[in-house]
């Protein structure tokens, strides 16, 4: 809090609102006392202009396309770091030294197994269950094995839970996939690192010797880093919201997975591929017809992978992915007509007045699916991959929230526009 204030006049009432200063970025107008003094509330659908917290984890400048975690640029992290290093950075605020990283990695590796009873849980789902539904349910379900770690104010228990969650996420994800394919589950192996283990559990078959391709492992590492955190996005806001009621970390993260599944959020990566496939496979559709549909006010269709609440110039993650898509496809020797169509669609949209006026650019989901596809993942797994990447961010944000003395249970107000008061009408008289 600083001494700077802003003045608000409502009728003949004058209010001095404190200005909350950032280290960088937007000032905040403190309106907490507004309702008590004036009886009014603020109205901000989707909280598009509302800061619900102070945070020192991730900084985004949407006008300039900047994304930094704890001060480090996303480009720098994606190029130089390992995913678990970034997870440590998000959680603890600093990059780990060699010893810290070794301990962190081995702590996580030691918790990669899920309880054997969980197999029955996976088995209970129908074979065609969407892996995101299984992920969200399984994340909640594993909380039942660790009830003694549920207290958000027990620092040690929180770190233990964080390690367990990060460690078990690839196992849960791979088992969700194996379940959906009717294939046997693979166990994690201690000689493999985090990403290699996930690839092993995803693709190993008992019928043949399989080896994890280091190129694919590195590419997935980069993709996980690019998804690791994104300040107060929809799923993170849900994780914080659930956690604000002092619900445990597992359950809060399960809520984040559910929110991420939606096609306007992380689910967009699967939808982008469906859209590009339609263009390739349907002779009636092309980039222009998709753009025309997206612009039609009577059609709910949106150009998937385009637009962002915060980025109004470019999404730096999409820029990294665009070039990376070419590299990965060339390295793994895949030529995908969808990449050409994606580039064509991007160019057509970027030259279209509708998209220019609304500052709509490709977001992280536009190119990620093409890379996931080239790495051998089916499209129903794309949002699952996003969620593995996002888990450290959700945990860091949840931890920051529980440690923040300003935290209150999330409970927005409303503007009531329903009936004022009515007498009950008995069933026989209706
Ligand atoms: N295609 C067509 N029109 C769009 C698109 C799009 N992809 N995105 C936004 N618009 C239009 C809106 O219709 C609106 O037009 P209007 O002013 O004429 O009413 C205008 O652009 C502003 O868009 P809003 O929906 O108000 O923006 P908001 O910040 O609420 O939504 C969102 C952002 C949800 C990402 C939106 O752009 C969208 O639906 N994009 C497609 C889905 C997608 O790619 N989601 C992934 C986002 S990244 C992530 O979550 C990881």
Coordinates of C-alpha atoms and ligand atoms in Angstrom, one line a residue:
X1 CA 0.0 0.0 0.0
X2 CA 1.3 3.5 -0.8
X3 CA 0.1 7.0 0.1
X4 CA -1.2 7.6 -3.4
X5 CA -4.9 7.6 -3.7
X6 CA -7.5 7.9 -6.4
X7 CA -10.7 9.9 -6.1
X8 CA -14.1 8.4 -6.8
X9 CA -17.3 10.5 -6.9
X10 CA -20.7 8.9 -6.7
X11 CA -23.5 11.5 -6.6
X12 CA -22.4 13.9 -3.8
X13 CA -20.2 11.3 -2.1
X14 CA -16.4 11.5 -2.5
X15 CA -14.2 8.6 -1.8
X16 CA -10.4 8.3 -1.6
X17 CA -9.4 4.9 -2.9
X18 CA -5.9 3.6 -2.0
X19 CA -3.7 2.8 -5.0
X20 CA -1.9 -0.6 -4.7
X21 CA 1.4 -0.4 -6.5
X22 CA 3.0 -3.3 -8.4
X23 CA 6.8 -3.7 -8.9
X24 CA 5.9 -3.6 -12.6
X25 CA 2.5 -3.5 -14.4
X26 CA -0.9 -2.1 -13.6
X27 CA -1.7 -0.1 -10.4
X28 CA -4.7 -1.4 -8.5
X29 CA -7.5 0.6 -7.1
X30 CA -8.4 -0.6 -3.6
X31 CA -12.2 -0.9 -3.6
X32 CA -12.6 -3.2 -0.6
X33 CA -14.4 -0.5 1.5
X34 CA -16.6 0.7 -1.3
X35 CA -19.7 -1.3 -0.3
X36 CA -19.4 -0.5 3.4
X37 CA -19.2 3.2 2.7
X38 CA -21.6 3.7 -0.3
X39 CA -23.6 0.4 -0.4
X40 CA -22.4 0.0 -4.0
X41 CA -20.4 -2.9 -5.5
X42 CA -18.3 -3.0 -8.6
X43 CA -19.6 -4.9 -11.7
X44 CA -16.9 -6.7 -13.7
X45 CA -18.1 -9.9 -15.6
X46 CA -15.4 -12.5 -15.9
X47 CA -13.3 -10.3 -13.5
X48 CA -11.6 -8.9 -16.7
X49 CA -10.5 -5.8 -14.9
X50 CA -10.3 -7.1 -11.3
X51 CA -7.1 -8.1 -9.4
X52 CA -8.1 -10.7 -6.8
X53 CA -4.6 -10.9 -5.3
X54 CA -1.1 -9.6 -5.2
X55 CA 1.3 -12.2 -6.7
X56 CA 5.0 -12.4 -7.2
X57 CA 5.0 -15.6 -9.3
X58 CA 4.2 -14.6 -12.9
X59 CA 4.2 -11.3 -14.8
X60 CA 2.5 -10.8 -18.1
X61 CA 2.4 -7.7 -20.2
X62 CA -0.3 -8.4 -22.7
X63 CA 0.3 -5.3 -24.8
X64 CA 4.0 -6.2 -25.4
X65 CA 3.6 -10.0 -25.3
X66 CA 5.9 -10.5 -22.3
X67 CA 5.7 -13.5 -20.0
X68 CA 8.1 -13.9 -17.1
X69 CA 8.2 -16.4 -14.2
X70 CA 9.8 -15.0 -11.0
X71 CA 11.5 -12.4 -13.3
X72 CA 12.9 -14.9 -15.9
X73 CA 11.6 -14.7 -19.5
X74 CA 9.6 -17.6 -20.8
X75 CA 11.9 -17.8 -23.8
X76 CA 14.9 -18.1 -21.6
X77 CA 13.4 -20.8 -19.4
X78 CA 12.0 -22.8 -22.4
X79 CA 15.4 -22.8 -24.1
X80 CA 17.7 -23.4 -21.1
X81 CA 15.8 -25.1 -18.2
X82 CA 14.3 -28.5 -17.4
X83 CA 10.6 -28.6 -16.5
X84 CA 11.2 -29.7 -12.9
X85 CA 13.7 -26.8 -12.5
X86 CA 10.9 -24.4 -13.6
X87 CA 8.5 -26.2 -11.2
X88 CA 11.0 -25.5 -8.3
X89 CA 11.4 -21.9 -9.4
X90 CA 7.6 -21.3 -9.4
X91 CA 7.2 -22.9 -6.0
X92 CA 10.1 -21.6 -4.1
X93 CA 10.9 -18.3 -6.0
X94 CA 14.5 -19.1 -7.0
X95 CA 16.2 -21.4 -9.4
X96 CA 17.6 -24.5 -7.6
X97 CA 21.3 -25.0 -7.3
X98 CA 22.7 -28.4 -8.3
X99 CA 22.2 -30.0 -4.9
X100 CA 18.7 -28.6 -4.5
X101 CA 17.7 -29.8 -8.0
X102 CA 19.1 -33.3 -7.4
X103 CA 17.1 -33.6 -4.2
X104 CA 14.0 -32.1 -5.8
X105 CA 14.2 -34.5 -8.8
X106 CA 14.8 -37.6 -6.6
X107 CA 12.0 -36.6 -4.2
X108 CA 9.6 -36.4 -7.1
X109 CA 10.9 -39.6 -8.7
X110 CA 10.3 -41.4 -5.3
X111 CA 6.6 -40.6 -5.4
X112 CA 5.8 -41.4 -9.0
X113 CA 3.9 -44.6 -8.1
X114 CA 0.2 -44.3 -7.4
X115 CA -1.4 -46.6 -4.8
X116 CA -2.2 -50.0 -6.3
X117 CA -5.9 -49.7 -5.3
X118 CA -6.1 -46.8 -7.8
X119 CA -6.0 -49.4 -10.6
X120 CA -9.6 -50.4 -9.7
X121 CA -10.6 -46.7 -9.8
X122 CA -9.2 -46.4 -13.4
X123 CA -10.8 -49.7 -14.4
X124 CA -14.3 -48.4 -13.4
X125 CA -14.4 -45.9 -16.1
X126 CA -15.9 -46.7 -19.5
X127 CA -13.3 -47.4 -22.2
X128 CA -14.2 -44.3 -24.1
X129 CA -14.0 -42.0 -21.1
X130 CA -12.3 -38.7 -21.9
X131 CA -8.9 -38.7 -20.2
X132 CA -9.5 -35.2 -18.7
X133 CA -12.5 -36.6 -16.8
X134 CA -10.4 -39.4 -15.5
X135 CA -7.5 -37.0 -14.6
X136 CA -9.8 -34.6 -12.6
X137 CA -11.4 -37.5 -10.8
X138 CA -8.2 -39.4 -10.1
X139 CA -6.5 -36.2 -8.7
X140 CA -9.3 -35.8 -6.3
X141 CA -9.4 -39.6 -5.5
X142 CA -5.7 -39.7 -4.5
X143 CA -6.4 -37.1 -1.8
X144 CA -8.1 -39.9 0.1
X145 CA -4.8 -41.7 0.6
X146 CA -3.1 -38.6 2.1
X147 CA -5.6 -37.1 4.6
X148 CA -3.0 -36.5 7.1
X149 CA -1.4 -34.0 4.6
X150 CA -4.6 -32.0 4.0
X151 CA -3.9 -29.1 6.4
X152 CA -3.1 -26.0 4.3
X153 CA -1.3 -24.3 7.2
X154 CA 1.1 -27.3 7.7
X155 CA 4.0 -26.2 5.6
X156 CA 5.7 -29.6 5.5
X157 CA 2.5 -31.3 4.6
X158 CA 1.9 -28.8 1.7
X159 CA 5.4 -29.4 0.3
X160 CA 4.9 -33.2 0.6
X161 CA 1.5 -32.9 -1.2
X162 CA 3.1 -30.7 -3.9
X163 CA 5.8 -33.3 -4.5
X164 CA 3.3 -36.1 -4.6
X165 CA 1.0 -34.2 -7.0
X166 CA 3.8 -33.3 -9.5
X167 CA 5.2 -36.8 -9.2
X168 CA 1.9 -38.7 -9.8
X169 CA 0.5 -36.5 -12.5
X170 CA 2.3 -38.3 -15.4
X171 CA 1.3 -41.7 -14.0
X172 CA -2.3 -40.6 -13.7
X173 CA -2.2 -39.1 -17.2
X174 CA -0.6 -42.2 -18.8
X175 CA -3.0 -44.5 -17.0
X176 CA -6.0 -42.4 -18.1
X177 CA -4.7 -42.9 -21.7
X178 CA -4.0 -46.6 -21.3
X179 CA -7.5 -47.0 -19.8
X180 CA -9.1 -45.3 -22.8
X181 CA -7.1 -47.6 -25.1
X182 CA -7.9 -50.8 -23.2
X183 CA -4.2 -51.3 -22.8
X184 CA -2.2 -52.5 -19.7
X185 CA -0.8 -49.9 -17.4
X186 CA 2.9 -49.2 -17.2
X187 CA 4.8 -48.4 -13.9
X188 CA 7.3 -45.6 -13.6
X189 CA 10.9 -46.6 -13.8
X190 CA 13.6 -45.1 -11.6
X191 CA 16.3 -45.0 -14.3
X192 CA 14.2 -42.5 -16.3
X193 CA 13.8 -38.8 -15.7
X194 CA 10.4 -37.2 -15.2
X195 CA 9.5 -36.6 -18.9
X196 CA 11.1 -39.8 -20.1
X197 CA 9.1 -41.7 -17.5
X198 CA 5.9 -40.2 -18.7
X199 CA 6.7 -41.2 -22.3
X200 CA 7.6 -44.7 -21.2
X201 CA 4.3 -45.0 -19.3
X202 CA 2.4 -43.7 -22.2
X203 CA 3.9 -45.7 -25.1
X204 CA 5.6 -48.8 -23.7
X205 CA 3.9 -52.1 -24.7
X206 CA 4.7 -55.3 -23.0
X207 CA 5.0 -57.0 -26.3
X208 CA 8.1 -55.2 -27.5
X209 CA 11.2 -53.4 -26.3
X210 CA 10.6 -49.6 -26.5
X211 CA 13.1 -46.8 -25.9
X212 CA 12.3 -43.2 -25.2
X213 CA 13.5 -40.9 -27.9
X214 CA 15.6 -38.1 -26.3
X215 CA 14.4 -35.6 -29.0
X216 CA 10.8 -36.2 -28.1
X217 CA 11.6 -36.0 -24.4
X218 CA 13.3 -32.6 -24.9
X219 CA 10.4 -31.3 -27.0
X220 CA 7.9 -32.3 -24.3
X221 CA 10.1 -30.7 -21.7
X222 CA 9.9 -27.4 -23.6
X223 CA 6.1 -27.8 -24.0
X224 CA 5.6 -28.4 -20.3
X225 CA 7.7 -25.4 -19.4
X226 CA 5.6 -23.2 -21.8
X227 CA 2.4 -24.3 -20.0
X228 CA 3.8 -24.1 -16.4
X229 CA 2.0 -21.0 -15.2
X230 CA 0.0 -18.1 -16.5
X231 CA -0.9 -16.0 -13.5
X232 CA -4.7 -15.6 -12.7
X233 CA -6.2 -17.5 -15.7
X234 CA -9.5 -19.4 -15.4
X235 CA -8.2 -22.7 -14.0
X236 CA -5.7 -21.0 -11.6
X237 CA -8.5 -18.7 -10.3
X238 CA -10.5 -21.9 -9.7
X239 CA -7.6 -23.6 -7.8
X240 CA -7.2 -20.4 -5.7
X241 CA -11.0 -20.2 -5.2
X242 CA -11.4 -23.8 -4.0
X243 CA -8.3 -23.4 -1.9
X244 CA -9.6 -20.2 -0.3
X245 CA -12.2 -22.3 1.5
X246 CA -9.2 -24.2 3.0
X247 CA -9.9 -27.3 0.8
X248 CA -6.8 -29.4 0.4
X249 CA -4.3 -29.1 -2.4
X250 CA -5.3 -32.2 -4.3
X251 CA -8.9 -31.2 -4.4
X252 CA -8.1 -27.7 -5.4
X253 CA -5.8 -28.9 -8.2
X254 CA -8.6 -31.3 -9.4
X255 CA -10.8 -28.2 -9.7
X256 CA -8.1 -26.6 -11.9
X257 CA -8.1 -29.7 -14.2
X258 CA -11.8 -29.4 -14.6
X259 CA -11.7 -25.8 -15.5
X260 CA -8.8 -26.4 -17.9
X261 CA -10.8 -28.9 -19.8
X262 CA -13.2 -26.3 -21.3
X263 CA -12.7 -25.5 -25.0
X264 CA -12.3 -21.7 -24.2
X265 CA -9.3 -22.6 -22.0
X266 CA -6.9 -25.5 -22.3
X267 CA -9.4 -27.6 -24.2
X268 CA -8.8 -25.4 -27.1
X269 CA -5.7 -27.3 -28.1
X270 CA -7.8 -30.4 -29.0
X271 CA -10.4 -28.2 -30.7
X272 CA -7.7 -26.6 -32.9
X273 CA -6.7 -29.9 -34.3
X274 CA -10.3 -30.9 -35.0
X275 CA -10.7 -27.5 -36.8
X276 CA -7.6 -28.0 -38.9
X277 CA -8.6 -31.6 -39.7
X278 CA -12.0 -30.3 -41.0
X279 CA -10.2 -27.9 -43.3
X280 CA -7.9 -30.7 -44.6
X281 CA -10.6 -33.4 -44.9
X282 CA -13.7 -31.4 -46.0
X283 CA -13.5 -30.1 -49.5
X284 CA -16.2 -27.5 -48.7
X285 CA -14.1 -25.9 -45.9
X286 CA -10.9 -23.8 -46.1
X287 CA -9.2 -21.1 -44.1
X288 CA -11.5 -18.4 -45.4
X289 CA -14.7 -20.4 -44.7
X290 CA -13.5 -20.9 -41.1
X291 CA -12.8 -17.2 -40.8
X292 CA -16.2 -16.3 -42.2
X293 CA -17.9 -18.6 -39.6
X294 CA -15.8 -17.1 -36.8
X295 CA -16.9 -13.6 -37.8
X296 CA -20.6 -14.4 -38.2
X297 CA -22.4 -13.0 -35.1
X298 CA -25.1 -15.6 -35.5
X299 CA -22.6 -18.5 -35.4
X300 CA -21.2 -19.4 -32.0
X301 CA -18.1 -20.9 -33.7
X302 CA -14.8 -19.2 -32.7
X303 CA -11.5 -19.6 -34.4
X304 CA -10.0 -22.0 -31.9
X305 CA -6.5 -21.1 -30.7
X306 CA -7.1 -17.4 -31.4
X307 CA -7.6 -14.6 -29.0
X308 CA -6.6 -14.1 -25.4
X309 CA -8.0 -12.2 -22.4
X310 CA -4.6 -10.7 -21.7
X311 CA -2.4 -10.8 -24.8
X312 CA -3.4 -8.1 -27.3
X313 CA -0.3 -8.1 -29.4
X314 CA 1.1 -11.6 -29.4
X315 CA 1.3 -14.6 -27.1
X316 CA 5.1 -15.2 -26.6
X317 CA 4.4 -18.9 -26.0
X318 CA 2.8 -19.2 -29.5
X319 CA 5.8 -17.4 -31.1
X320 CA 8.1 -20.0 -29.5
X321 CA 5.9 -22.9 -30.6
X322 CA 5.5 -21.6 -34.1
X323 CA 9.2 -21.9 -34.9
X324 CA 9.5 -25.0 -32.6
X325 CA 6.8 -26.8 -34.6
X326 CA 8.9 -26.6 -37.8
X327 CA 12.0 -27.9 -35.9
X328 CA 10.2 -30.7 -34.1
X329 CA 8.4 -32.0 -37.2
X330 CA 11.7 -31.9 -39.1
X331 CA 13.6 -33.7 -36.3
X332 CA 11.1 -36.4 -35.7
X333 CA 10.7 -36.8 -39.5
X334 CA 7.0 -36.0 -39.6
X335 CA 5.4 -34.0 -42.3
X336 CA 1.9 -32.8 -41.2
X337 CA -0.5 -31.1 -43.7
X338 CA -2.1 -29.6 -40.6
X339 CA 0.9 -27.4 -40.0
X340 CA 0.6 -25.9 -43.5
X341 CA -3.1 -25.3 -43.0
X342 CA -2.4 -23.7 -39.5
X343 CA 0.1 -21.3 -41.1
X344 CA -2.3 -20.5 -43.9
X345 CA -5.2 -19.9 -41.4
X346 CA -2.9 -17.7 -39.2
X347 CA -1.9 -15.5 -42.1
X348 CA -5.5 -15.2 -43.4
X349 CA -6.7 -14.2 -39.9
X350 CA -3.9 -11.8 -39.2
X351 CA -4.8 -9.9 -42.4
X352 CA -8.5 -9.8 -41.7
X353 CA -9.9 -6.5 -40.3
X354 CA -12.2 -8.4 -37.8
X355 CA -9.2 -10.0 -36.1
X356 CA -7.0 -6.9 -36.5
X357 CA -9.6 -4.6 -34.8
X358 CA -10.2 -7.0 -32.0
X359 CA -6.4 -7.7 -31.5
X360 CA -6.9 -11.5 -31.9
X361 CA -3.7 -13.4 -32.3
X362 CA -2.7 -17.1 -32.1
X363 CA -2.5 -18.3 -28.5
X364 CA -0.4 -21.1 -27.0
X365 CA -3.0 -23.7 -28.0
X366 CA -2.8 -22.9 -31.7
X367 CA 0.5 -24.6 -32.4
X368 CA 0.9 -26.9 -29.4
X369 CA -1.5 -29.5 -30.7
X370 CA 0.5 -29.9 -33.9
X371 CA 3.6 -30.6 -31.9
X372 CA 1.8 -33.0 -29.5
X373 CA 0.5 -34.8 -32.6
X374 CA 4.0 -35.1 -34.1
X375 CA 5.2 -36.5 -30.8
X376 CA 2.7 -39.3 -31.2
X377 CA -0.1 -38.1 -28.8
X378 CA -3.7 -38.6 -29.7
X379 CA -5.8 -35.3 -29.7
X380 CA -7.8 -36.4 -26.6
X381 CA -4.6 -36.3 -24.6
X382 CA -3.6 -32.7 -25.5
X383 CA -5.4 -31.0 -22.6
X384 CA -4.0 -33.7 -20.3
X385 CA -0.5 -32.7 -21.4
X386 CA -1.3 -29.1 -20.8
X387 CA -2.5 -30.0 -17.3
X388 CA 0.7 -31.9 -16.4
X389 CA 2.6 -28.7 -17.4
X390 CA 0.3 -26.5 -15.4
X391 CA 0.3 -28.4 -12.1
X392 CA 3.4 -26.6 -10.7
X393 CA 1.8 -23.3 -11.5
X394 CA -1.4 -24.2 -9.8
X395 CA 0.5 -25.4 -6.7
X396 CA 2.6 -22.3 -6.5
X397 CA -0.4 -20.1 -6.8
X398 CA -2.3 -22.1 -4.2
X399 CA 0.6 -22.0 -1.8
X400 CA 1.0 -18.3 -2.3
X401 CA -2.7 -17.8 -1.6
X402 CA -2.6 -19.9 1.6
X403 CA 0.4 -18.0 2.9
X404 CA -1.0 -14.5 2.1
X405 CA -2.4 -12.8 5.1
X406 CA -4.8 -10.8 2.8
X407 CA -6.5 -14.0 1.6
X408 CA -10.2 -14.3 2.3
X409 CA -12.6 -16.9 1.1
X410 CA -13.4 -16.2 -2.5
X411 CA -16.9 -14.9 -2.6
X412 CA -17.8 -12.4 -5.3
X413 CA -20.9 -10.1 -5.1
X414 CA -23.7 -9.9 -7.6
X415 CA -26.2 -7.4 -9.0
X416 CA -29.5 -9.0 -8.4
X417 CA -31.9 -8.6 -11.3
X418 CA -34.6 -11.2 -10.5
X419 CA -38.1 -10.9 -9.1
X420 CA -38.3 -8.7 -6.0
X421 CA -40.8 -10.6 -3.8
X422 CA -43.7 -12.9 -4.4
X423 CA -46.1 -15.0 -2.3
X424 CA -45.8 -18.7 -2.6
X425 CA -48.4 -20.3 -4.9
X426 CA -49.5 -23.8 -3.8
X427 CA -49.0 -26.6 -6.4
X428 CA -52.8 -27.1 -6.9
X429 CA -53.2 -23.4 -7.8
X430 CA -50.4 -23.2 -10.4
Ligands
LIG1 N1 -12.7 -16.2 -33.0 C1 -13.6 -15.2 -33.4 N2 -13.9 -14.1 -32.6 C2 -13.3 -14.0 -31.4 C3 -12.3 -15.0 -31.0 C4 -12.1 -16.1 -31.8 N3 -11.2 -17.0 -31.4 N4 -11.9 -14.6 -29.8 C5 -12.5 -13.5 -29.5 N5 -13.3 -13.1 -30.5 C6 -14.1 -11.9 -30.6 C7 -15.3 -11.9 -29.6 O1 -16.4 -12.5 -30.3 C8 -15.5 -10.5 -29.3 O2 -16.1 -9.9 -30.4 P1 -17.1 -8.6 -30.2 O3 -16.3 -7.6 -29.5 O4 -17.6 -8.3 -31.5 O5 -18.2 -9.2 -29.3 C9 -14.1 -9.9 -29.2 O6 -13.3 -10.8 -30.1 C10 -13.5 -10.0 -27.8 O7 -13.5 -11.3 -27.3 P2 -14.0 -11.8 -25.9 O8 -14.7 -13.1 -26.1 O9 -14.7 -10.7 -25.2 O10 -12.6 -12.0 -25.2 P3 -12.4 -12.7 -23.8 O11 -11.2 -12.1 -23.2 O12 -13.6 -12.8 -23.0 O13 -12.1 -14.3 -24.3 C11 -11.0 -16.1 -25.2 C12 -10.9 -14.7 -24.5 C13 -11.9 -17.0 -24.3 C14 -9.6 -16.8 -25.2 C15 -11.5 -16.0 -26.6 O14 -10.6 -15.2 -27.4 C16 -11.8 -17.3 -27.3 O15 -12.9 -17.9 -27.1 N6 -10.8 -17.9 -28.1 C17 -11.0 -19.2 -28.7 C18 -10.7 -20.3 -27.7 C19 -9.3 -20.4 -27.4 O16 -8.4 -20.4 -28.2 N7 -9.0 -20.5 -26.0 C20 -7.7 -20.7 -25.5 C21 -7.2 -19.5 -24.8 S1 -5.5 -19.6 -24.3 C22 -5.7 -20.6 -22.9 O17 -6.7 -20.6 -22.2 C23 -4.6 -21.4 -22.5

